[in-house]
């Protein structure tokens, strides 16, 4: 009996399996493991949003099959949010589609658009579901290395002409996971002109566009002229409102791409539970003070951790968005060796950079989505147990 398709069988063994085994062993031995590997907000969903969910649970019609494309209230709230935040006008009927979390949409976009053998461009390092979706759809992955000296932006001229012309889809992600890089709208202009020239659709993953600090506001790719002809943007309530478990996101922009994805989805899932959609709509149209407050907390943690890491010889520039620190590992270690050493000596889990692609080698990612007290405890242990003289890449 064969239980797995070749597509499933070819998925590489879970990179963290060995890591997780070690974590469990340490926990069983009584070690208080601090997991800075996960990117899942510790802060609670703001109460006005959970209250709205409870309110919507009182209506029997909300328990029926939802609309395939999402309830109009949610789609309208997303359109209003885009107008308010980015001054981008969207038609909620054709240019907004509700998703069961943005990961769902990002992953289903690939089979909705790509036939086996077709090329998809994806950032390296990058959010692993891009790569996995391309592989599951039988697409051909072409990676765009993101290098620190280029602000972790891909250099479009470095993509061979023949690859660019054959590519059908490109993933981008700013503010970025894992690099925490942010870009100006000018970068999106360059991306859009590349897409126009080579007839490539851009899928911009904006999961962190509202997780930004101080005065920095992340741009939308749809602010670049002509973007709606070639691009879609994926958004999520998960990180902005600490709603990772609720599974609600959206995709906006090019209506033909959205059409393709909605056909795929209408044959695969039947949309998210209506009360979740209504609470999400409420989150988007209500006061955004709660977002300011969570961002203030992340910004504080970012400043604190960057300073504390400098004390032990790891130099990073505090990011303007996301809740990640992306730092080069000290001299003499690979990413995996460093992550292992930190776990063994301090009981703190950091993610080795190569888990996000080969260009992540030499880096580690640390997540600030744990209570500040735990971050302090983690850094105290590091200060005590690790003596680092130099980041592998020298300074900052
Ligand atoms: C968390 C995350 C997502 C997924 O968010 P959901 O909406 O919860 O599926 C997408 N992209 C990136 C880069 C993320 O870090």
mmCIF file of C-alpha atoms and ligand atoms in Angstrom:
data_model
loop_
_atom_site.group_PDB
_atom_site.id
_atom_site.type_symbol
_atom_site.label_atom_id
_atom_site.label_comp_id
_atom_site.label_asym_id
_atom_site.label_seq_id
_atom_site.Cartn_x
_atom_site.Cartn_y
_atom_site.Cartn_z
ATOM 1 C CA UNK A 1 0.000 0.000 0.000
ATOM 2 C CA UNK A 2 1.243 3.468 -0.852
ATOM 3 C CA UNK A 3 0.128 6.126 1.563
ATOM 4 C CA UNK A 4 1.872 9.212 0.284
ATOM 5 C CA UNK A 5 1.890 10.945 -3.062
ATOM 6 C CA UNK A 6 5.341 11.715 -4.397
ATOM 7 C CA UNK A 7 4.684 15.342 -3.644
ATOM 8 C CA UNK A 8 4.178 14.578 0.012
ATOM 9 C CA UNK A 9 6.991 12.027 0.176
ATOM 10 C CA UNK A 10 9.482 14.524 -1.242
ATOM 11 C CA UNK A 11 8.880 17.049 1.548
ATOM 12 C CA UNK A 12 12.153 17.078 3.475
ATOM 13 C CA UNK A 13 12.052 15.760 7.036
ATOM 14 C CA UNK A 14 10.938 18.452 9.439
ATOM 15 C CA UNK A 15 13.977 20.510 10.146
ATOM 16 C CA UNK A 16 13.065 21.085 13.755
ATOM 17 C CA UNK A 17 12.341 17.449 14.584
ATOM 18 C CA UNK A 18 15.717 16.938 16.228
ATOM 19 C CA UNK A 19 15.471 20.333 17.858
ATOM 20 C CA UNK A 20 12.018 19.591 19.277
ATOM 21 C CA UNK A 21 13.194 16.239 20.590
ATOM 22 C CA UNK A 22 15.968 18.000 22.464
ATOM 23 C CA UNK A 23 13.535 20.595 23.800
ATOM 24 C CA UNK A 24 11.255 17.869 25.151
ATOM 25 C CA UNK A 25 14.163 16.004 26.725
ATOM 26 C CA UNK A 26 15.353 19.146 28.466
ATOM 27 C CA UNK A 27 11.868 19.950 29.704
ATOM 28 C CA UNK A 28 11.494 16.422 31.044
ATOM 29 C CA UNK A 29 14.821 16.872 32.840
ATOM 30 C CA UNK A 30 13.360 19.946 34.537
ATOM 31 C CA UNK A 31 14.955 22.692 32.446
ATOM 32 C CA UNK A 32 12.804 25.818 32.126
ATOM 33 C CA UNK A 33 13.024 26.133 28.341
ATOM 34 C CA UNK A 34 12.363 29.623 26.905
ATOM 35 C CA UNK A 35 11.135 29.345 23.338
ATOM 36 C CA UNK A 36 12.142 32.358 21.256
ATOM 37 C CA UNK A 37 11.654 30.302 18.123
ATOM 38 C CA UNK A 38 7.956 30.821 17.713
ATOM 39 C CA UNK A 39 6.328 33.842 16.074
ATOM 40 C CA UNK A 40 3.029 33.804 17.908
ATOM 41 C CA UNK A 41 1.957 36.876 19.933
ATOM 42 C CA UNK A 42 1.869 36.433 23.706
ATOM 43 C CA UNK A 43 -0.430 39.463 24.037
ATOM 44 C CA UNK A 44 -4.163 38.708 24.213
ATOM 45 C CA UNK A 45 -6.637 39.649 21.483
ATOM 46 C CA UNK A 46 -8.086 43.058 22.490
ATOM 47 C CA UNK A 47 -11.323 42.663 24.424
ATOM 48 C CA UNK A 48 -13.580 44.676 22.122
ATOM 49 C CA UNK A 49 -12.789 42.099 19.414
ATOM 50 C CA UNK A 50 -13.452 39.009 21.534
ATOM 51 C CA UNK A 51 -16.645 40.685 22.808
ATOM 52 C CA UNK A 52 -17.781 41.148 19.217
ATOM 53 C CA UNK A 53 -17.161 37.458 18.528
ATOM 54 C CA UNK A 54 -19.331 36.496 21.492
ATOM 55 C CA UNK A 55 -22.042 38.874 20.375
ATOM 56 C CA UNK A 56 -22.095 37.374 16.886
ATOM 57 C CA UNK A 57 -22.399 33.877 18.356
ATOM 58 C CA UNK A 58 -25.945 34.727 19.426
ATOM 59 C CA UNK A 59 -27.319 34.768 15.870
ATOM 60 C CA UNK A 60 -28.364 31.369 14.462
ATOM 61 C CA UNK A 61 -27.884 32.506 10.849
ATOM 62 C CA UNK A 62 -24.178 32.976 11.618
ATOM 63 C CA UNK A 63 -23.856 29.200 12.073
ATOM 64 C CA UNK A 64 -24.729 28.399 8.473
ATOM 65 C CA UNK A 65 -22.251 27.978 5.627
ATOM 66 C CA UNK A 66 -20.527 31.321 5.117
ATOM 67 C CA UNK A 67 -20.236 33.091 1.782
ATOM 68 C CA UNK A 68 -17.350 31.619 -0.288
ATOM 69 C CA UNK A 69 -15.677 34.964 -0.799
ATOM 70 C CA UNK A 70 -16.268 36.233 2.729
ATOM 71 C CA UNK A 71 -19.148 38.245 4.141
ATOM 72 C CA UNK A 72 -19.563 41.707 2.652
ATOM 73 C CA UNK A 73 -19.058 43.315 6.062
ATOM 74 C CA UNK A 74 -15.531 41.898 6.249
ATOM 75 C CA UNK A 75 -14.634 42.678 2.637
ATOM 76 C CA UNK A 76 -15.934 46.228 3.045
ATOM 77 C CA UNK A 77 -13.936 46.658 6.266
ATOM 78 C CA UNK A 78 -10.760 45.573 4.461
ATOM 79 C CA UNK A 79 -11.495 48.045 1.633
ATOM 80 C CA UNK A 80 -12.107 50.838 4.183
ATOM 81 C CA UNK A 81 -8.885 49.955 5.971
ATOM 82 C CA UNK A 82 -6.930 50.197 2.689
ATOM 83 C CA UNK A 83 -8.453 53.590 1.951
ATOM 84 C CA UNK A 84 -7.668 54.903 5.413
ATOM 85 C CA UNK A 85 -4.191 53.429 5.799
ATOM 86 C CA UNK A 86 -2.805 53.543 2.244
ATOM 87 C CA UNK A 87 -5.219 55.736 0.302
ATOM 88 C CA UNK A 88 -5.826 52.756 -1.997
ATOM 89 C CA UNK A 89 -9.338 52.235 -3.348
ATOM 90 C CA UNK A 90 -10.577 48.644 -3.564
ATOM 91 C CA UNK A 91 -13.806 47.195 -4.882
ATOM 92 C CA UNK A 92 -14.960 44.866 -2.094
ATOM 93 C CA UNK A 93 -16.819 42.694 -4.633
ATOM 94 C CA UNK A 94 -13.905 41.836 -6.912
ATOM 95 C CA UNK A 95 -10.701 43.072 -5.313
ATOM 96 C CA UNK A 96 -11.000 41.623 -1.798
ATOM 97 C CA UNK A 97 -11.228 37.955 -0.839
ATOM 98 C CA UNK A 98 -11.451 36.576 2.707
ATOM 99 C CA UNK A 99 -8.981 33.852 3.676
ATOM 100 C CA UNK A 100 -8.750 31.296 6.465
ATOM 101 C CA UNK A 101 -5.554 32.994 7.587
ATOM 102 C CA UNK A 102 -3.151 34.420 5.030
ATOM 103 C CA UNK A 103 -1.033 31.246 4.986
ATOM 104 C CA UNK A 104 -3.988 29.390 3.522
ATOM 105 C CA UNK A 105 -4.289 31.917 0.693
ATOM 106 C CA UNK A 106 -0.550 32.130 0.017
ATOM 107 C CA UNK A 107 -0.356 28.349 -0.228
ATOM 108 C CA UNK A 108 -3.458 27.926 -2.421
ATOM 109 C CA UNK A 109 -2.432 30.752 -4.729
ATOM 110 C CA UNK A 110 0.311 28.568 -6.194
ATOM 111 C CA UNK A 111 -1.881 25.722 -7.531
ATOM 112 C CA UNK A 112 -4.511 28.321 -8.492
ATOM 113 C CA UNK A 113 -2.008 30.047 -10.794
ATOM 114 C CA UNK A 114 0.769 27.622 -11.627
ATOM 115 C CA UNK A 115 0.921 24.510 -13.753
ATOM 116 C CA UNK A 116 3.560 21.836 -13.076
ATOM 117 C CA UNK A 117 7.024 22.886 -14.178
ATOM 118 C CA UNK A 118 6.333 26.612 -14.173
ATOM 119 C CA UNK A 119 8.735 28.942 -12.412
ATOM 120 C CA UNK A 120 7.944 30.771 -9.177
ATOM 121 C CA UNK A 121 10.336 33.316 -7.672
ATOM 122 C CA UNK A 122 10.633 33.332 -3.900
ATOM 123 C CA UNK A 123 12.843 35.116 -1.373
ATOM 124 C CA UNK A 124 15.695 33.292 0.365
ATOM 125 C CA UNK A 125 15.572 33.422 3.340
ATOM 126 C CA UNK A 126 11.786 33.440 3.358
ATOM 127 C CA UNK A 127 8.635 32.206 5.041
ATOM 128 C CA UNK A 128 8.759 28.408 4.469
ATOM 129 C CA UNK A 129 5.171 27.973 3.149
ATOM 130 C CA UNK A 130 6.137 29.700 -0.140
ATOM 131 C CA UNK A 131 8.669 26.987 -0.918
ATOM 132 C CA UNK A 132 6.426 24.178 0.258
ATOM 133 C CA UNK A 133 3.442 25.394 -1.781
ATOM 134 C CA UNK A 134 5.603 25.619 -4.906
ATOM 135 C CA UNK A 135 6.875 22.105 -4.353
ATOM 136 C CA UNK A 136 3.381 20.706 -3.639
ATOM 137 C CA UNK A 137 2.048 22.293 -6.820
ATOM 138 C CA UNK A 138 4.897 20.844 -8.883
ATOM 139 C CA UNK A 139 6.201 24.317 -9.649
ATOM 140 C CA UNK A 140 9.822 25.155 -10.097
ATOM 141 C CA UNK A 141 11.346 27.281 -7.361
ATOM 142 C CA UNK A 142 13.827 29.991 -8.299
ATOM 143 C CA UNK A 143 15.198 31.663 -5.202
ATOM 144 C CA UNK A 144 16.078 35.314 -4.931
ATOM 145 C CA UNK A 145 18.845 35.712 -2.332
ATOM 146 C CA UNK A 146 18.201 38.489 0.191
ATOM 147 C CA UNK A 147 21.523 39.896 1.322
ATOM 148 C CA UNK A 148 22.165 42.209 4.218
ATOM 149 C CA UNK A 149 24.225 44.605 2.088
ATOM 150 C CA UNK A 150 21.138 45.091 -0.113
ATOM 151 C CA UNK A 151 18.776 45.732 2.822
ATOM 152 C CA UNK A 152 17.517 42.164 2.283
ATOM 153 C CA UNK A 153 15.905 43.229 -0.992
ATOM 154 C CA UNK A 154 16.200 41.002 -4.068
ATOM 155 C CA UNK A 155 18.218 42.468 -6.923
ATOM 156 C CA UNK A 156 15.894 42.035 -9.881
ATOM 157 C CA UNK A 157 18.650 42.581 -12.478
ATOM 158 C CA UNK A 158 20.399 39.487 -11.122
ATOM 159 C CA UNK A 159 17.523 37.263 -12.227
ATOM 160 C CA UNK A 160 18.525 35.837 -15.615
ATOM 161 C CA UNK A 161 16.330 37.183 -18.421
ATOM 162 C CA UNK A 162 15.212 33.703 -19.440
ATOM 163 C CA UNK A 163 14.101 32.899 -15.886
ATOM 164 C CA UNK A 164 12.328 36.234 -15.505
ATOM 165 C CA UNK A 165 10.465 35.774 -18.780
ATOM 166 C CA UNK A 166 9.313 32.277 -17.891
ATOM 167 C CA UNK A 167 8.392 33.011 -14.296
ATOM 168 C CA UNK A 168 4.672 33.378 -13.576
ATOM 169 C CA UNK A 169 4.654 34.375 -9.946
ATOM 170 C CA UNK A 170 6.910 36.106 -7.421
ATOM 171 C CA UNK A 171 6.607 36.178 -3.643
ATOM 172 C CA UNK A 172 7.756 39.213 -1.686
ATOM 173 C CA UNK A 173 7.373 39.962 2.037
ATOM 174 C CA UNK A 174 7.954 43.318 3.822
ATOM 175 C CA UNK A 175 8.181 43.929 6.734
ATOM 176 C CA UNK A 176 9.952 40.625 6.324
ATOM 177 C CA UNK A 177 10.006 37.359 8.142
ATOM 178 C CA UNK A 178 12.659 36.306 9.084
ATOM 179 C CA UNK A 179 14.844 39.314 8.189
ATOM 180 C CA UNK A 180 12.664 42.050 9.783
ATOM 181 C CA UNK A 181 13.647 44.217 6.791
ATOM 182 C CA UNK A 182 11.391 47.092 5.776
ATOM 183 C CA UNK A 183 11.220 48.876 2.445
ATOM 184 C CA UNK A 184 10.028 52.180 0.993
ATOM 185 C CA UNK A 185 7.333 52.336 -1.669
ATOM 186 C CA UNK A 186 10.079 52.942 -4.223
ATOM 187 C CA UNK A 187 11.143 49.317 -3.868
ATOM 188 C CA UNK A 188 7.604 48.272 -4.798
ATOM 189 C CA UNK A 189 7.780 50.550 -7.859
ATOM 190 C CA UNK A 190 10.855 48.644 -9.001
ATOM 191 C CA UNK A 191 9.126 45.328 -8.336
ATOM 192 C CA UNK A 192 6.035 46.394 -10.291
ATOM 193 C CA UNK A 193 8.075 47.514 -13.305
ATOM 194 C CA UNK A 194 9.926 44.173 -13.255
ATOM 195 C CA UNK A 195 6.559 42.408 -13.135
ATOM 196 C CA UNK A 196 5.202 44.478 -16.018
ATOM 197 C CA UNK A 197 8.272 43.899 -18.132
ATOM 198 C CA UNK A 198 8.345 40.130 -17.589
ATOM 199 C CA UNK A 199 4.629 39.485 -17.127
ATOM 200 C CA UNK A 200 5.011 38.069 -13.637
ATOM 201 C CA UNK A 201 2.345 38.304 -10.948
ATOM 202 C CA UNK A 202 3.596 39.550 -7.577
ATOM 203 C CA UNK A 203 2.153 38.128 -4.374
ATOM 204 C CA UNK A 204 3.177 40.486 -1.607
ATOM 205 C CA UNK A 205 2.850 39.013 1.875
ATOM 206 C CA UNK A 206 2.075 41.924 4.206
ATOM 207 C CA UNK A 207 1.455 39.907 7.377
ATOM 208 C CA UNK A 208 3.412 42.512 9.405
ATOM 209 C CA UNK A 209 2.372 45.727 7.680
ATOM 210 C CA UNK A 210 0.721 47.009 10.856
ATOM 211 C CA UNK A 211 3.400 45.726 13.244
ATOM 212 C CA UNK A 212 5.652 48.764 12.940
ATOM 213 C CA UNK A 213 7.396 51.029 15.402
ATOM 214 C CA UNK A 214 7.657 54.696 16.230
ATOM 215 C CA UNK A 215 6.818 56.778 13.179
ATOM 216 C CA UNK A 216 7.502 54.159 10.578
ATOM 217 C CA UNK A 217 4.505 53.144 8.444
ATOM 218 C CA UNK A 218 4.934 50.205 6.112
ATOM 219 C CA UNK A 219 3.793 50.904 2.545
ATOM 220 C CA UNK A 220 1.412 48.724 0.541
ATOM 221 C CA UNK A 221 2.553 47.434 -2.833
ATOM 222 C CA UNK A 222 -0.767 48.737 -4.154
ATOM 223 C CA UNK A 223 0.542 52.275 -3.615
ATOM 224 C CA UNK A 224 2.895 51.763 -6.555
ATOM 225 C CA UNK A 225 1.410 52.950 -9.856
ATOM 226 C CA UNK A 226 0.094 50.095 -11.963
ATOM 227 C CA UNK A 227 0.346 47.587 -9.106
ATOM 228 C CA UNK A 228 -3.248 46.449 -9.466
ATOM 229 C CA UNK A 229 -2.436 45.165 -12.959
ATOM 230 C CA UNK A 230 0.249 42.809 -11.680
ATOM 231 C CA UNK A 231 0.030 42.390 -7.922
ATOM 232 C CA UNK A 232 -1.984 41.047 -5.039
ATOM 233 C CA UNK A 233 -1.277 41.695 -1.370
ATOM 234 C CA UNK A 234 -1.970 39.270 1.467
ATOM 235 C CA UNK A 235 -2.910 40.609 4.870
ATOM 236 C CA UNK A 236 -3.696 39.016 8.166
ATOM 237 C CA UNK A 237 -5.354 39.870 11.434
ATOM 238 C CA UNK A 238 -3.065 37.354 13.168
ATOM 239 C CA UNK A 239 -0.133 39.514 14.139
ATOM 240 C CA UNK A 240 -1.812 42.939 14.218
ATOM 241 C CA UNK A 241 -4.528 41.938 16.695
ATOM 242 C CA UNK A 242 -2.948 38.821 18.273
ATOM 243 C CA UNK A 243 -5.476 36.580 16.529
ATOM 244 C CA UNK A 244 -3.280 33.741 15.246
ATOM 245 C CA UNK A 245 -5.703 31.051 16.382
ATOM 246 C CA UNK A 246 -8.728 32.693 14.797
ATOM 247 C CA UNK A 247 -7.483 32.102 11.247
ATOM 248 C CA UNK A 248 -8.625 35.126 9.341
ATOM 249 C CA UNK A 249 -6.829 37.037 6.599
ATOM 250 C CA UNK A 250 -7.478 38.489 3.171
ATOM 251 C CA UNK A 251 -6.000 39.073 -0.245
ATOM 252 C CA UNK A 252 -6.519 42.313 -2.168
ATOM 253 C CA UNK A 253 -5.512 43.690 -5.551
ATOM 254 C CA UNK A 254 -5.599 42.196 -9.053
ATOM 255 C CA UNK A 255 -9.083 40.848 -9.665
ATOM 256 C CA UNK A 256 -8.089 38.107 -12.119
ATOM 257 C CA UNK A 257 -5.658 36.598 -9.626
ATOM 258 C CA UNK A 258 -8.288 36.887 -6.916
ATOM 259 C CA UNK A 259 -10.775 35.183 -9.222
ATOM 260 C CA UNK A 260 -8.407 32.253 -9.799
ATOM 261 C CA UNK A 261 -7.809 31.857 -6.076
ATOM 262 C CA UNK A 262 -11.492 32.089 -5.255
ATOM 263 C CA UNK A 263 -12.291 29.324 -7.781
ATOM 264 C CA UNK A 264 -9.646 27.123 -6.179
ATOM 265 C CA UNK A 265 -10.940 27.901 -2.715
ATOM 266 C CA UNK A 266 -14.616 27.436 -3.529
ATOM 267 C CA UNK A 267 -13.720 23.857 -4.482
ATOM 268 C CA UNK A 268 -11.559 23.281 -1.433
ATOM 269 C CA UNK A 269 -12.897 25.116 1.610
ATOM 270 C CA UNK A 270 -16.086 26.962 2.295
ATOM 271 C CA UNK A 271 -14.778 30.032 4.036
ATOM 272 C CA UNK A 272 -14.265 31.010 7.642
ATOM 273 C CA UNK A 273 -16.916 30.904 10.397
ATOM 274 C CA UNK A 274 -19.043 34.052 10.021
ATOM 275 C CA UNK A 275 -18.682 35.338 13.630
ATOM 276 C CA UNK A 276 -14.900 35.325 13.150
ATOM 277 C CA UNK A 277 -15.288 37.343 9.956
ATOM 278 C CA UNK A 278 -17.594 39.817 11.687
ATOM 279 C CA UNK A 279 -15.273 40.229 14.661
ATOM 280 C CA UNK A 280 -12.371 40.740 12.244
ATOM 281 C CA UNK A 281 -14.360 43.395 10.368
ATOM 282 C CA UNK A 282 -15.024 45.069 13.700
ATOM 283 C CA UNK A 283 -11.308 44.993 14.550
ATOM 284 C CA UNK A 284 -10.484 46.766 11.288
ATOM 285 C CA UNK A 285 -13.070 49.528 11.635
ATOM 286 C CA UNK A 286 -12.688 50.175 15.390
ATOM 287 C CA UNK A 287 -10.146 52.379 17.153
ATOM 288 C CA UNK A 288 -6.590 51.280 16.409
ATOM 289 C CA UNK A 289 -5.298 52.296 19.860
ATOM 290 C CA UNK A 290 -4.842 48.607 20.693
ATOM 291 C CA UNK A 291 -2.467 48.245 17.741
ATOM 292 C CA UNK A 292 -0.459 51.257 18.898
ATOM 293 C CA UNK A 293 -0.222 49.685 22.335
ATOM 294 C CA UNK A 294 0.964 46.259 21.162
ATOM 295 C CA UNK A 295 3.444 47.925 18.807
ATOM 296 C CA UNK A 296 4.738 50.029 21.692
ATOM 297 C CA UNK A 297 5.383 46.828 23.656
ATOM 298 C CA UNK A 298 7.163 45.142 20.743
ATOM 299 C CA UNK A 299 9.231 48.276 20.089
ATOM 300 C CA UNK A 300 10.300 48.370 23.721
ATOM 301 C CA UNK A 301 11.287 44.705 23.616
ATOM 302 C CA UNK A 302 13.140 45.320 20.361
ATOM 303 C CA UNK A 303 15.181 48.158 21.898
ATOM 304 C CA UNK A 304 15.837 46.198 25.052
ATOM 305 C CA UNK A 305 16.923 43.021 23.271
ATOM 306 C CA UNK A 306 19.097 44.835 20.739
ATOM 307 C CA UNK A 307 20.929 46.594 23.582
ATOM 308 C CA UNK A 308 21.221 43.428 25.665
ATOM 309 C CA UNK A 309 22.516 41.403 22.729
ATOM 310 C CA UNK A 310 25.150 44.072 22.082
ATOM 311 C CA UNK A 311 26.368 43.483 25.646
ATOM 312 C CA UNK A 312 27.153 39.896 24.745
ATOM 313 C CA UNK A 313 28.751 40.805 21.433
ATOM 314 C CA UNK A 314 25.834 40.259 19.045
ATOM 315 C CA UNK A 315 25.191 43.485 17.175
ATOM 316 C CA UNK A 316 21.889 44.209 15.485
ATOM 317 C CA UNK A 317 20.113 47.310 14.320
ATOM 318 C CA UNK A 318 16.660 47.440 15.966
ATOM 319 C CA UNK A 319 14.082 46.755 13.258
ATOM 320 C CA UNK A 320 11.252 49.134 12.310
ATOM 321 C CA UNK A 321 8.710 46.345 12.076
ATOM 322 C CA UNK A 322 7.855 42.678 12.838
ATOM 323 C CA UNK A 323 8.615 41.115 16.202
ATOM 324 C CA UNK A 324 11.800 39.400 15.036
ATOM 325 C CA UNK A 325 15.467 40.000 15.547
ATOM 326 C CA UNK A 326 17.608 38.643 12.719
ATOM 327 C CA UNK A 327 21.255 38.536 13.705
ATOM 328 C CA UNK A 328 24.415 36.962 12.400
ATOM 329 C CA UNK A 329 25.784 34.103 14.485
ATOM 330 C CA UNK A 330 29.148 34.505 16.213
ATOM 331 C CA UNK A 331 32.335 33.543 14.446
ATOM 332 C CA UNK A 332 33.098 29.862 14.428
ATOM 333 C CA UNK A 333 29.520 28.591 14.375
ATOM 334 C CA UNK A 334 27.067 27.526 11.726
ATOM 335 C CA UNK A 335 23.477 28.583 12.351
ATOM 336 C CA UNK A 336 22.549 25.100 13.546
ATOM 337 C CA UNK A 337 25.620 24.790 15.779
ATOM 338 C CA UNK A 338 24.888 28.129 17.377
ATOM 339 C CA UNK A 339 21.209 27.378 17.980
ATOM 340 C CA UNK A 340 22.157 24.009 19.472
ATOM 341 C CA UNK A 341 24.819 25.493 21.685
ATOM 342 C CA UNK A 342 22.440 28.204 22.965
ATOM 343 C CA UNK A 343 19.776 25.607 23.714
ATOM 344 C CA UNK A 344 22.170 23.281 25.501
ATOM 345 C CA UNK A 345 23.877 25.969 27.567
ATOM 346 C CA UNK A 346 20.954 28.248 28.356
ATOM 347 C CA UNK A 347 17.704 26.418 27.617
ATOM 348 C CA UNK A 348 16.775 29.193 25.190
ATOM 349 C CA UNK A 349 15.461 28.294 21.748
ATOM 350 C CA UNK A 350 16.427 30.471 18.789
ATOM 351 C CA UNK A 351 15.731 29.531 15.179
ATOM 352 C CA UNK A 352 18.751 28.729 12.976
ATOM 353 C CA UNK A 353 18.645 31.001 9.925
ATOM 354 C CA UNK A 354 19.062 28.214 7.383
ATOM 355 C CA UNK A 355 15.587 26.945 8.333
ATOM 356 C CA UNK A 356 14.367 29.793 6.080
ATOM 357 C CA UNK A 357 16.570 28.902 3.102
ATOM 358 C CA UNK A 358 20.284 28.570 2.301
ATOM 359 C CA UNK A 359 20.924 32.336 2.354
ATOM 360 C CA UNK A 360 19.793 32.319 5.986
ATOM 361 C CA UNK A 361 22.939 30.374 6.891
ATOM 362 C CA UNK A 362 25.087 32.427 9.227
ATOM 363 C CA UNK A 363 22.081 33.996 10.958
ATOM 364 C CA UNK A 364 19.631 33.185 13.722
ATOM 365 C CA UNK A 365 16.141 34.489 14.387
ATOM 366 C CA UNK A 366 14.812 35.426 17.744
ATOM 367 C CA UNK A 367 11.162 36.191 18.340
ATOM 368 C CA UNK A 368 9.967 38.937 20.696
ATOM 369 C CA UNK A 369 6.455 37.505 21.001
ATOM 370 C CA UNK A 370 7.031 36.259 24.550
ATOM 371 C CA UNK A 371 6.505 38.185 27.793
ATOM 372 C CA UNK A 372 9.190 40.797 28.498
ATOM 373 C CA UNK A 373 10.116 39.020 31.738
ATOM 374 C CA UNK A 374 10.955 35.876 29.802
ATOM 375 C CA UNK A 375 13.101 37.864 27.381
ATOM 376 C CA UNK A 376 14.984 39.311 30.345
ATOM 377 C CA UNK A 377 15.471 35.858 31.803
ATOM 378 C CA UNK A 378 16.707 34.572 28.432
ATOM 379 C CA UNK A 379 19.225 37.363 28.042
ATOM 380 C CA UNK A 380 20.460 36.959 31.622
ATOM 381 C CA UNK A 381 21.192 33.317 30.965
ATOM 382 C CA UNK A 382 22.953 34.197 27.732
ATOM 383 C CA UNK A 383 25.076 36.808 29.476
ATOM 384 C CA UNK A 384 26.089 34.244 32.076
ATOM 385 C CA UNK A 385 26.741 31.288 29.813
ATOM 386 C CA UNK A 386 27.920 32.690 26.492
ATOM 387 C CA UNK A 387 31.056 34.581 25.787
ATOM 388 C CA UNK A 388 30.881 35.974 22.324
ATOM 389 C CA UNK A 389 33.646 38.166 21.086
ATOM 390 C CA UNK A 390 32.455 39.041 17.633
ATOM 391 C CA UNK A 391 29.497 38.585 15.312
ATOM 392 C CA UNK A 392 30.637 36.501 12.384
ATOM 393 C CA UNK A 393 30.049 39.418 10.052
ATOM 394 C CA UNK A 394 31.921 41.799 12.324
ATOM 395 C CA UNK A 395 29.790 44.635 13.535
ATOM 396 C CA UNK A 396 26.276 45.792 12.733
HETATM 397 C C1 LIG B 1 2.585 34.619 10.443
HETATM 398 C C2 LIG B 1 2.850 34.809 9.001
HETATM 399 C C3 LIG B 1 1.867 34.574 8.032
HETATM 400 C C4 LIG B 1 0.595 33.835 8.314
HETATM 401 O O1 LIG B 1 -0.314 34.420 9.010
HETATM 402 P P1 LIG B 1 -1.769 33.797 9.153
HETATM 403 O O2 LIG B 1 -2.646 34.860 8.642
HETATM 404 O O3 LIG B 1 -1.910 33.506 10.583
HETATM 405 O O4 LIG B 1 -1.852 32.553 8.302
HETATM 406 C C5 LIG B 1 2.126 34.861 6.717
HETATM 407 N N1 LIG B 1 3.325 35.327 6.342
HETATM 408 C C6 LIG B 1 4.296 35.544 7.224
HETATM 409 C C7 LIG B 1 5.591 36.067 6.735
HETATM 410 C C8 LIG B 1 4.102 35.283 8.575
HETATM 411 O O5 LIG B 1 5.111 35.451 9.435
#
